[in-house]
Short mmCIF file of C-alpha atoms in Angstrom, two decimals:
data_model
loop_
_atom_site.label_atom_id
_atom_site.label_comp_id
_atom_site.label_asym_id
_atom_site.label_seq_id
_atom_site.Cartn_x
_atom_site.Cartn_y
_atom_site.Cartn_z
CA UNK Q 1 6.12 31.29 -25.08
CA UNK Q 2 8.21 33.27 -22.91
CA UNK Q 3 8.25 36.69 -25.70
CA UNK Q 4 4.59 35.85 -27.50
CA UNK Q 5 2.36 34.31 -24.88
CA UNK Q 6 -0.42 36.90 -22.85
CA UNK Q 7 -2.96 36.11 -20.62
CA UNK Q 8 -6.49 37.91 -19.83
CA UNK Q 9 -7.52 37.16 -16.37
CA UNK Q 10 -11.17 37.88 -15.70
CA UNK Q 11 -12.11 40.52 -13.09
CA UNK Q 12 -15.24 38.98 -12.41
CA UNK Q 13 -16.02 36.91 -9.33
CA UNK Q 14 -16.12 38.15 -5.73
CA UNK Q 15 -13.86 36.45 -3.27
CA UNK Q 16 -13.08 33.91 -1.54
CA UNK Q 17 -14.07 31.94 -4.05
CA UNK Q 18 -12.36 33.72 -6.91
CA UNK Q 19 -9.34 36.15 -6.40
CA UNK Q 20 -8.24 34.58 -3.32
CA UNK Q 21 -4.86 32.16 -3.73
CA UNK Q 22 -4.47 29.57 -1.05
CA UNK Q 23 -0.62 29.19 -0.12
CA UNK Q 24 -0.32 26.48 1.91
CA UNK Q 25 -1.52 22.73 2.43
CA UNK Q 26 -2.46 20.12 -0.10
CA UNK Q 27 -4.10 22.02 -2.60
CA UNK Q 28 -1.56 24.62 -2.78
CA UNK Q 29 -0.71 24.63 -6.73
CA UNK Q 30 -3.81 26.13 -7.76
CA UNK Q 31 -3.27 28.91 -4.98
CA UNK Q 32 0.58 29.72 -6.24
CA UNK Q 33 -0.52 29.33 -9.71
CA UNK Q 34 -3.36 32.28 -8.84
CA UNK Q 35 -1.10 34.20 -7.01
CA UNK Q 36 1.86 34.28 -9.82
CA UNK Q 37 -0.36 34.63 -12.36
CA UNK Q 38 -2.12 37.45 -10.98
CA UNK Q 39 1.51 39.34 -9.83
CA UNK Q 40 3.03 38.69 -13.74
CA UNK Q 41 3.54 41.78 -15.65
CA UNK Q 42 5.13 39.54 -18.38
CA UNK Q 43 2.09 37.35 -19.25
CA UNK Q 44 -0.94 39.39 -18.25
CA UNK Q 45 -2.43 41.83 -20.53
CA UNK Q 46 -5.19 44.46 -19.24
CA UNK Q 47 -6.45 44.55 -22.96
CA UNK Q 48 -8.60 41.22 -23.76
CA UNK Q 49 -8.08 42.13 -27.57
CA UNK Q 50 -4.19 40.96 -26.83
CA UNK Q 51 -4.70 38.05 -24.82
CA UNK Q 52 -3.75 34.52 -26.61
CA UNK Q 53 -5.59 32.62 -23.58
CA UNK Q 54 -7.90 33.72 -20.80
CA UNK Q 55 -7.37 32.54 -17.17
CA UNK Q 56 -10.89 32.30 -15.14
CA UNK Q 57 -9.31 32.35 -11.57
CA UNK Q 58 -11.11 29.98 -9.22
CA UNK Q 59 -9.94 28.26 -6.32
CA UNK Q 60 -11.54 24.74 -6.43
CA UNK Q 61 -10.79 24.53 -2.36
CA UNK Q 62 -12.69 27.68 -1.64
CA UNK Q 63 -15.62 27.22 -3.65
CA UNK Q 64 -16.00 23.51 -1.75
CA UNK Q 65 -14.91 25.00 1.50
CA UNK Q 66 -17.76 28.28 0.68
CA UNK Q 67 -20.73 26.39 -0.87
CA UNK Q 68 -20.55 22.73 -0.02
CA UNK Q 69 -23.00 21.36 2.96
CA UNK Q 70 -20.97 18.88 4.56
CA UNK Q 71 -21.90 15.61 4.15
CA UNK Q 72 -24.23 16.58 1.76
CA UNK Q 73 -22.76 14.59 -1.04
CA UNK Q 74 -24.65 17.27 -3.33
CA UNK Q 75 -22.52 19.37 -5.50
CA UNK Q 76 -25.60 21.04 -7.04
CA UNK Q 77 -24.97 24.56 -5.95
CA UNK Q 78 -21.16 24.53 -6.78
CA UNK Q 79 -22.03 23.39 -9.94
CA UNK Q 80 -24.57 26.02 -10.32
CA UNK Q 81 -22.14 28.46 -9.00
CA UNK Q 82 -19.84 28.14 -11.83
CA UNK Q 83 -22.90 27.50 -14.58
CA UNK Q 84 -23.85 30.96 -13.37
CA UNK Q 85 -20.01 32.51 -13.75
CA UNK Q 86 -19.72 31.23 -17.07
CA UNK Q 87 -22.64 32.13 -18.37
CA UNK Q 88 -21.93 35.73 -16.68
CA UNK Q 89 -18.45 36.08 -18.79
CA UNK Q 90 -20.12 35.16 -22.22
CA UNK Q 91 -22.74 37.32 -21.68
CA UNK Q 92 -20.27 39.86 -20.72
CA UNK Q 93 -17.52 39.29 -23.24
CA UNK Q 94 -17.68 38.11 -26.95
CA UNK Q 95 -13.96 36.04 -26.26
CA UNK Q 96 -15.74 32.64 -24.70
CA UNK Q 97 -18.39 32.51 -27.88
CA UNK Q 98 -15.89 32.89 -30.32
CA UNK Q 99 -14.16 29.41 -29.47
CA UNK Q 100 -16.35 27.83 -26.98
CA UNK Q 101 -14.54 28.25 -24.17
CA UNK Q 102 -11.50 26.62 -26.16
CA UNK Q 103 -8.79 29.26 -25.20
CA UNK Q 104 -10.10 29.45 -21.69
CA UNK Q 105 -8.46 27.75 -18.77
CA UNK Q 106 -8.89 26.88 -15.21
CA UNK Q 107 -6.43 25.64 -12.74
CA UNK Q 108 -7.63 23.09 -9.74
CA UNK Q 109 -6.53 21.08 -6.96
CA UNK Q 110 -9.75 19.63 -5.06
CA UNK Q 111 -11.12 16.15 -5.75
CA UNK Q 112 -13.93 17.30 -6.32
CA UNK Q 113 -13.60 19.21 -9.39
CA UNK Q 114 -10.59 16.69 -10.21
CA UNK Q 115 -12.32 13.59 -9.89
CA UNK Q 116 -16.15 14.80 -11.15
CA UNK Q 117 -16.06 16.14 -14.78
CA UNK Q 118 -19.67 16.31 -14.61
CA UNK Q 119 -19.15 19.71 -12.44
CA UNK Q 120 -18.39 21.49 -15.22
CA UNK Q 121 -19.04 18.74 -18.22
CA UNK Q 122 -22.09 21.44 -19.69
CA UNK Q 123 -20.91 25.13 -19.20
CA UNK Q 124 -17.06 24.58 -19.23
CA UNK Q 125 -16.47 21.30 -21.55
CA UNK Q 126 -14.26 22.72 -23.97
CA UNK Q 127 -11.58 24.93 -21.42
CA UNK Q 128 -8.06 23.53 -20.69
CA UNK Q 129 -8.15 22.16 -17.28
CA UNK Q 130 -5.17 22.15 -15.59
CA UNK Q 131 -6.35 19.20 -12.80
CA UNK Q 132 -4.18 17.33 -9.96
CA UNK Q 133 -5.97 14.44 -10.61
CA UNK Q 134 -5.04 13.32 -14.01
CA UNK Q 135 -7.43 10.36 -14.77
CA UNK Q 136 -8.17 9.64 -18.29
CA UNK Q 137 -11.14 6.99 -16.66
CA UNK Q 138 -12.94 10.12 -15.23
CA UNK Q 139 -12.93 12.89 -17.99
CA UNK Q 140 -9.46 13.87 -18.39
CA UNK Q 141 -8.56 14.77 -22.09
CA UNK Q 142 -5.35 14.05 -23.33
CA UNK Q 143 -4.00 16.64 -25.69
CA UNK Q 144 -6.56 19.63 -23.79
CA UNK Q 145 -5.93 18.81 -20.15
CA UNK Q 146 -2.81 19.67 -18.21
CA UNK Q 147 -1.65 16.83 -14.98
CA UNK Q 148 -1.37 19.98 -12.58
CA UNK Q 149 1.62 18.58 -10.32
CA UNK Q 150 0.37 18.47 -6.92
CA UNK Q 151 2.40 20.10 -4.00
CA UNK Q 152 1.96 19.97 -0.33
CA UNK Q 153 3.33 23.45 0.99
CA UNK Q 154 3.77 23.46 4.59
CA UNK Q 155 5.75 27.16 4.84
CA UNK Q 156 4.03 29.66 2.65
CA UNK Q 157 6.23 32.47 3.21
CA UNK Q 158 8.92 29.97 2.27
CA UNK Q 159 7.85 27.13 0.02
CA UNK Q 160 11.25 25.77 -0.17
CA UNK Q 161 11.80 25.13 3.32
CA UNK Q 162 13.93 21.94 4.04
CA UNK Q 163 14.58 21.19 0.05
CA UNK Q 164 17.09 18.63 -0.54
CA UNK Q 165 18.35 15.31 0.77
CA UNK Q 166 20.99 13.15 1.35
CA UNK Q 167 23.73 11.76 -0.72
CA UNK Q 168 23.00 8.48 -2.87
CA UNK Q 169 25.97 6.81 -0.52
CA UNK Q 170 23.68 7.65 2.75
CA UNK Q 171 20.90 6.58 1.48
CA UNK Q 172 20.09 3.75 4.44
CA UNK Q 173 16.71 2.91 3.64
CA UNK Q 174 15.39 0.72 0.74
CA UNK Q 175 11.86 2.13 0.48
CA UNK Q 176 9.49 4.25 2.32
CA UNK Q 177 6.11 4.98 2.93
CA UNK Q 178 3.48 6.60 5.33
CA UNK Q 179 0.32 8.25 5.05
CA UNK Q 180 -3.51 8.18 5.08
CA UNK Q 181 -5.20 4.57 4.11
CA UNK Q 182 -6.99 6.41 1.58
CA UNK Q 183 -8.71 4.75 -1.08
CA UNK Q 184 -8.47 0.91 -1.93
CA UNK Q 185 -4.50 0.54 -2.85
CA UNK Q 186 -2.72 2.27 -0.06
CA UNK Q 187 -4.49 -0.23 2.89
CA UNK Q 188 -3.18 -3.07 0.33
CA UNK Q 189 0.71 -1.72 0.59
CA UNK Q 190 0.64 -1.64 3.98
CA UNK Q 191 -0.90 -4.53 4.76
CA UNK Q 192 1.53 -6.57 2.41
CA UNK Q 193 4.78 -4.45 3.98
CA UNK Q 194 3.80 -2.86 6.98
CA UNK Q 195 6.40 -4.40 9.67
CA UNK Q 196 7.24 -7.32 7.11
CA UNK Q 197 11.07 -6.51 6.45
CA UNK Q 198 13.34 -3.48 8.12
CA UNK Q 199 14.71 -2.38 4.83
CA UNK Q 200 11.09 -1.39 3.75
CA UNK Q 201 9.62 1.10 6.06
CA UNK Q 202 6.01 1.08 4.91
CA UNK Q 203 3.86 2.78 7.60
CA UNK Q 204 -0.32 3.52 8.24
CA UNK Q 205 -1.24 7.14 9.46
CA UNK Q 206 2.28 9.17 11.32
CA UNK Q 207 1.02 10.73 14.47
CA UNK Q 208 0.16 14.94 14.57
CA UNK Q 209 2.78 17.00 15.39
CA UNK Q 210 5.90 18.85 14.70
CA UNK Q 211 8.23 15.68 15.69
CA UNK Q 212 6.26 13.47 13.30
CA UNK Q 213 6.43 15.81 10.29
CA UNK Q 214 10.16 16.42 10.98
CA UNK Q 215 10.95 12.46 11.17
CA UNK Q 216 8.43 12.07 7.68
CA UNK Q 217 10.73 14.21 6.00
CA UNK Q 218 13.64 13.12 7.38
CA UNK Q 219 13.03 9.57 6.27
CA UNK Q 220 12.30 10.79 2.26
CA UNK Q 221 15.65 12.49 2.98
CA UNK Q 222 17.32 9.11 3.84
CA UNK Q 223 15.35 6.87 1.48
CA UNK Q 224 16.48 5.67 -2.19
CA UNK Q 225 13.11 4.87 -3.07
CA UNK Q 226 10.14 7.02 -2.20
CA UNK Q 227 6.65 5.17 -2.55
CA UNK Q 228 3.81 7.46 -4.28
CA UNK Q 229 0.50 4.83 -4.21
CA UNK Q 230 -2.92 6.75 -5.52
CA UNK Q 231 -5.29 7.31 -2.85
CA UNK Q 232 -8.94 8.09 -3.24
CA UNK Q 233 -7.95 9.14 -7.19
CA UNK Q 234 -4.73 8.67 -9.15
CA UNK Q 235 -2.68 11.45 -7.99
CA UNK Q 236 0.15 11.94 -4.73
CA UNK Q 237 1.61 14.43 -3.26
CA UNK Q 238 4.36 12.60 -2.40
CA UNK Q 239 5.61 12.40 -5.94
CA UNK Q 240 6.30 15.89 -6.07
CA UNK Q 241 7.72 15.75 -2.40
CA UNK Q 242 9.66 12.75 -3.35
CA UNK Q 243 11.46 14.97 -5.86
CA UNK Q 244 11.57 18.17 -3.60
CA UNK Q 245 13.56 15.89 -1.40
CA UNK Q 246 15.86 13.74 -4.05
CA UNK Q 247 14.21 10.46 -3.46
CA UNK Q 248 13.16 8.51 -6.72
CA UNK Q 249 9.57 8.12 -6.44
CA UNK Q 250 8.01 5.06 -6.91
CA UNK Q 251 4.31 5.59 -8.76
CA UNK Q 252 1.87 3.14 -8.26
CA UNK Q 253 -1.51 3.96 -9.59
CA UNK Q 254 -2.83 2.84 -12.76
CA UNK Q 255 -4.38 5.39 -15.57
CA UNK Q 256 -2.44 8.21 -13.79
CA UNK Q 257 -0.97 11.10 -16.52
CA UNK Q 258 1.98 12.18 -14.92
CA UNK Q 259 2.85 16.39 -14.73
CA UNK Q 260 4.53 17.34 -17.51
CA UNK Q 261 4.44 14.26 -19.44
CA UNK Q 262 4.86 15.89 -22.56
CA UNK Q 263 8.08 17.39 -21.64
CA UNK Q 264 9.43 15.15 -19.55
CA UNK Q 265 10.79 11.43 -20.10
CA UNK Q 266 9.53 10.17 -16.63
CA UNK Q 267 11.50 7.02 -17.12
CA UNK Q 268 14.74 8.61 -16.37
CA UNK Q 269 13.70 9.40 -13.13
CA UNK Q 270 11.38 7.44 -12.12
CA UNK Q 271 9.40 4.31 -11.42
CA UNK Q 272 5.91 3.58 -12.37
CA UNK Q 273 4.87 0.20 -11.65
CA UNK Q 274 0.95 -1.46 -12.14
CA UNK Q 275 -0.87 -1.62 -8.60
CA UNK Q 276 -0.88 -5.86 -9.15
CA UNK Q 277 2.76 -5.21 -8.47
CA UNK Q 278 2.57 -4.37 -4.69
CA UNK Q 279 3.13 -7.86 -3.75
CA UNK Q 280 6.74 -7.70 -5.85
CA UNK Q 281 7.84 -4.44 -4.88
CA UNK Q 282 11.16 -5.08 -2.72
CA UNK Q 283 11.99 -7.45 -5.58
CA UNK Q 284 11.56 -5.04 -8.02
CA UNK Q 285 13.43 -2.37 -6.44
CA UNK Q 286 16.49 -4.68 -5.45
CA UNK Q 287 17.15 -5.83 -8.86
CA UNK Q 288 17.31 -2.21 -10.15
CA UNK Q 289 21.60 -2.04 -10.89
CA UNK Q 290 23.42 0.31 -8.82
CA UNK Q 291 24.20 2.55 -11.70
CA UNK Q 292 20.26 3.21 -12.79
CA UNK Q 293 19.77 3.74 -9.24
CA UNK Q 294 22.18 6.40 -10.02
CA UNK Q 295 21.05 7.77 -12.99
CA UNK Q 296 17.51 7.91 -11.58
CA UNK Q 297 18.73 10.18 -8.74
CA UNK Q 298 20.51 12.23 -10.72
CA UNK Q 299 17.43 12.70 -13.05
CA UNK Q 300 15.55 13.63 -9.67
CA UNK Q 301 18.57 16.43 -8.94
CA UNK Q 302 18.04 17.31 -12.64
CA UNK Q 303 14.52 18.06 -13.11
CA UNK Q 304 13.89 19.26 -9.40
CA UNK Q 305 13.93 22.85 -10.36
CA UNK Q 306 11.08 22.70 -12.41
CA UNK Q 307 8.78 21.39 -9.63
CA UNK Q 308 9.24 24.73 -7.24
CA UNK Q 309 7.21 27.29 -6.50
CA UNK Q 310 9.27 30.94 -5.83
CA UNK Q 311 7.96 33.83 -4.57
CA UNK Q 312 9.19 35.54 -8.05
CA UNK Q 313 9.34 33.05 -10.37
CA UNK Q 314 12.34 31.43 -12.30
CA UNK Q 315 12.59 30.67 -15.83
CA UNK Q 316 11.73 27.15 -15.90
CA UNK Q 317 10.37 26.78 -12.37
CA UNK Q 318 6.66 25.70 -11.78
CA UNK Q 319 4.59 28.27 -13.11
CA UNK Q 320 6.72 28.71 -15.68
CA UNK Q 321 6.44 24.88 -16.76
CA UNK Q 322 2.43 24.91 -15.80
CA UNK Q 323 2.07 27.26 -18.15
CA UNK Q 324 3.67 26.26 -20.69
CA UNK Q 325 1.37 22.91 -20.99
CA UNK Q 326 -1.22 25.26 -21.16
CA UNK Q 327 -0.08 27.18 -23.73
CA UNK Q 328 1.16 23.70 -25.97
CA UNK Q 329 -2.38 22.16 -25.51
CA UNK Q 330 -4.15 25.23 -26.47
CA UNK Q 331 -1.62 25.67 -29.35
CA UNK Q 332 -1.58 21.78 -30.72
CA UNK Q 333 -5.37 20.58 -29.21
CA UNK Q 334 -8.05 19.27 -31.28
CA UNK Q 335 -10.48 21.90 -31.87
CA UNK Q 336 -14.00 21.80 -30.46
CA UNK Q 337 -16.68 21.17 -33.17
#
């Protein structure tokens, strides 16, 4: 990939919604993504003619953020929006007839384009979709679709603020937990653990503020397991934050793909157990031996590197591995009749 692959990024689309990378927050992969993609003299070509794969560079958050009526629950204009767009590019180029929209791809964060396949189901069915919310129950396609990892970015002049933790042998805490009661499984945790034992520090909602970020991280930094349930759809951003800060996350959410699945041997470090496992969880965790504990924390050290975002990027870092799922999917998918 790194001496053959090139990339056509398409011009068209006025900002915010296209052309503008969001750096910061919980949608922040599809922003970096944009932004890396757009800065990369290696990859991107000016000529079409050369291009292996053609980016169409949307930000799912602005186009929600721009077009959606709140509380509307009608996504008829932002799916008319992009209808529009593609139709615009295959009128405009003869690349999107020639496969269908096969060697396209898109790169999104926001539930909404995530979770509802039906957005672009019509005009963009056969792109590579590079989605946080990796559902094979809601549209995702193994062997097209990429499981975009999701990051939360809270510096975005320096997105590797506070990386790290602490040693395996100061490691105090069992398991730990807190966050939104989003969806159906997360209100389940906490009601089963909330409180229930002091080795397992499952929490509800951590108050606003600077102290209450600061003692969040601070407790994945002292924790040996962190806990990554889904909430409203399969995906976390604390699995990704689990790893930034060398805590074995604990996955809990049932028909999730995991990010870079086809690289990457998640058993080594990690745990994925079924949600009906909740009620066994400090069980489960205790009777792991002190040596896999070890090995699993040593696979988080190991593969950390290839879930950050730089500035410039590294060989091997995030955009590097991003798109290289791209690039295998487009180059081993099953071709659109």
């Amino acid at each position: 990939m790194e001496h053959t692959l090139k990339v056509y990024i398409y011009k068209d689309g006025k900002k915010p919604i296209f052309h503008l990378p969001i750096m910061k927050g919980l949608y922040a992969s599809e922003g970096w993504f944009m932004k890396l993609m757009q800065g990369s003299k290696q990859f991107v070509v000016k000529d079409p003619r050369k291009a292996h794969l053609f980016y169409m560079p949307f930000s799912s958050r602005m186009l929600e953020y721009t077009l959606y009526v709140r509380n509307s629950h009608n996504r008829t204009n932002l799916r008319q929006h992009l209808k529009e767009y593609s139709e615009k590019i295959a009128a405009k180029y003869p690349f999107w007839n020639r496969t269908g929209g096969a060697d396209h791809f898109l790169v999104a964060c926001h539930d909404w384009v995530c979770s509802a396949p039906y957005e672009t189901r019509h005009h963009m069915e056969h792109c590579i979709k590079a989605l946080c919310n990796a559902d094979v129950t809601v549209g995702f396609k193994l062997g097209r679709d990429v499981s975009l990892p999701e990051t939360y970015v809270r510096a975005a002049r320096n997105p590797l603020r506070d990386l790290g933790g602490k040693p395996p042998s100061q490691r105090n805490i069992l398991a730990f937990y807190a966050g939104g009661m989003h969806g159906y499984l997360r209100p389940i945790l906490v009601k089963q653990w909330k409180d229930k034992d002091p080795n397992m520090k499952i929490f509800g909602p951590m108050p606003a503020g600077v102290a209450s970020k600061m003692n969040y991280i601070q407790h994945m930094k002292r924790s040996k397991y962190c806990i990554c349930p889904k909430g409203y759809e399969v995906n976390s951003p604390r699995v990704v934050e689990a790893i930034f800060y060398e805590c074995v996350p604990v996955i809990i959410s049932d028909n999730f793909i995991p990010p870079l699945f086809e690289v990457f041997n998640w058993k080594a470090f990690s745990i994925i157990l079924p949600e009906k496992d909740i009620p066994n969880l400090k069980e489960i965790l205790v009777s792991i031996p002190a040596k896999r504990y070890m090995d699993l924390q040593l696979g988080v050290r190991k593969v950390q590197r290839h879930f950050l975002w730089h500035g410039r990027p590294l060989k091997y870092d995030l955009f590097h591995m991003t798109l290289h799922s791209i690039w295998y999917n487009r180059v081993y998918q099953i071709k659109p009749r």
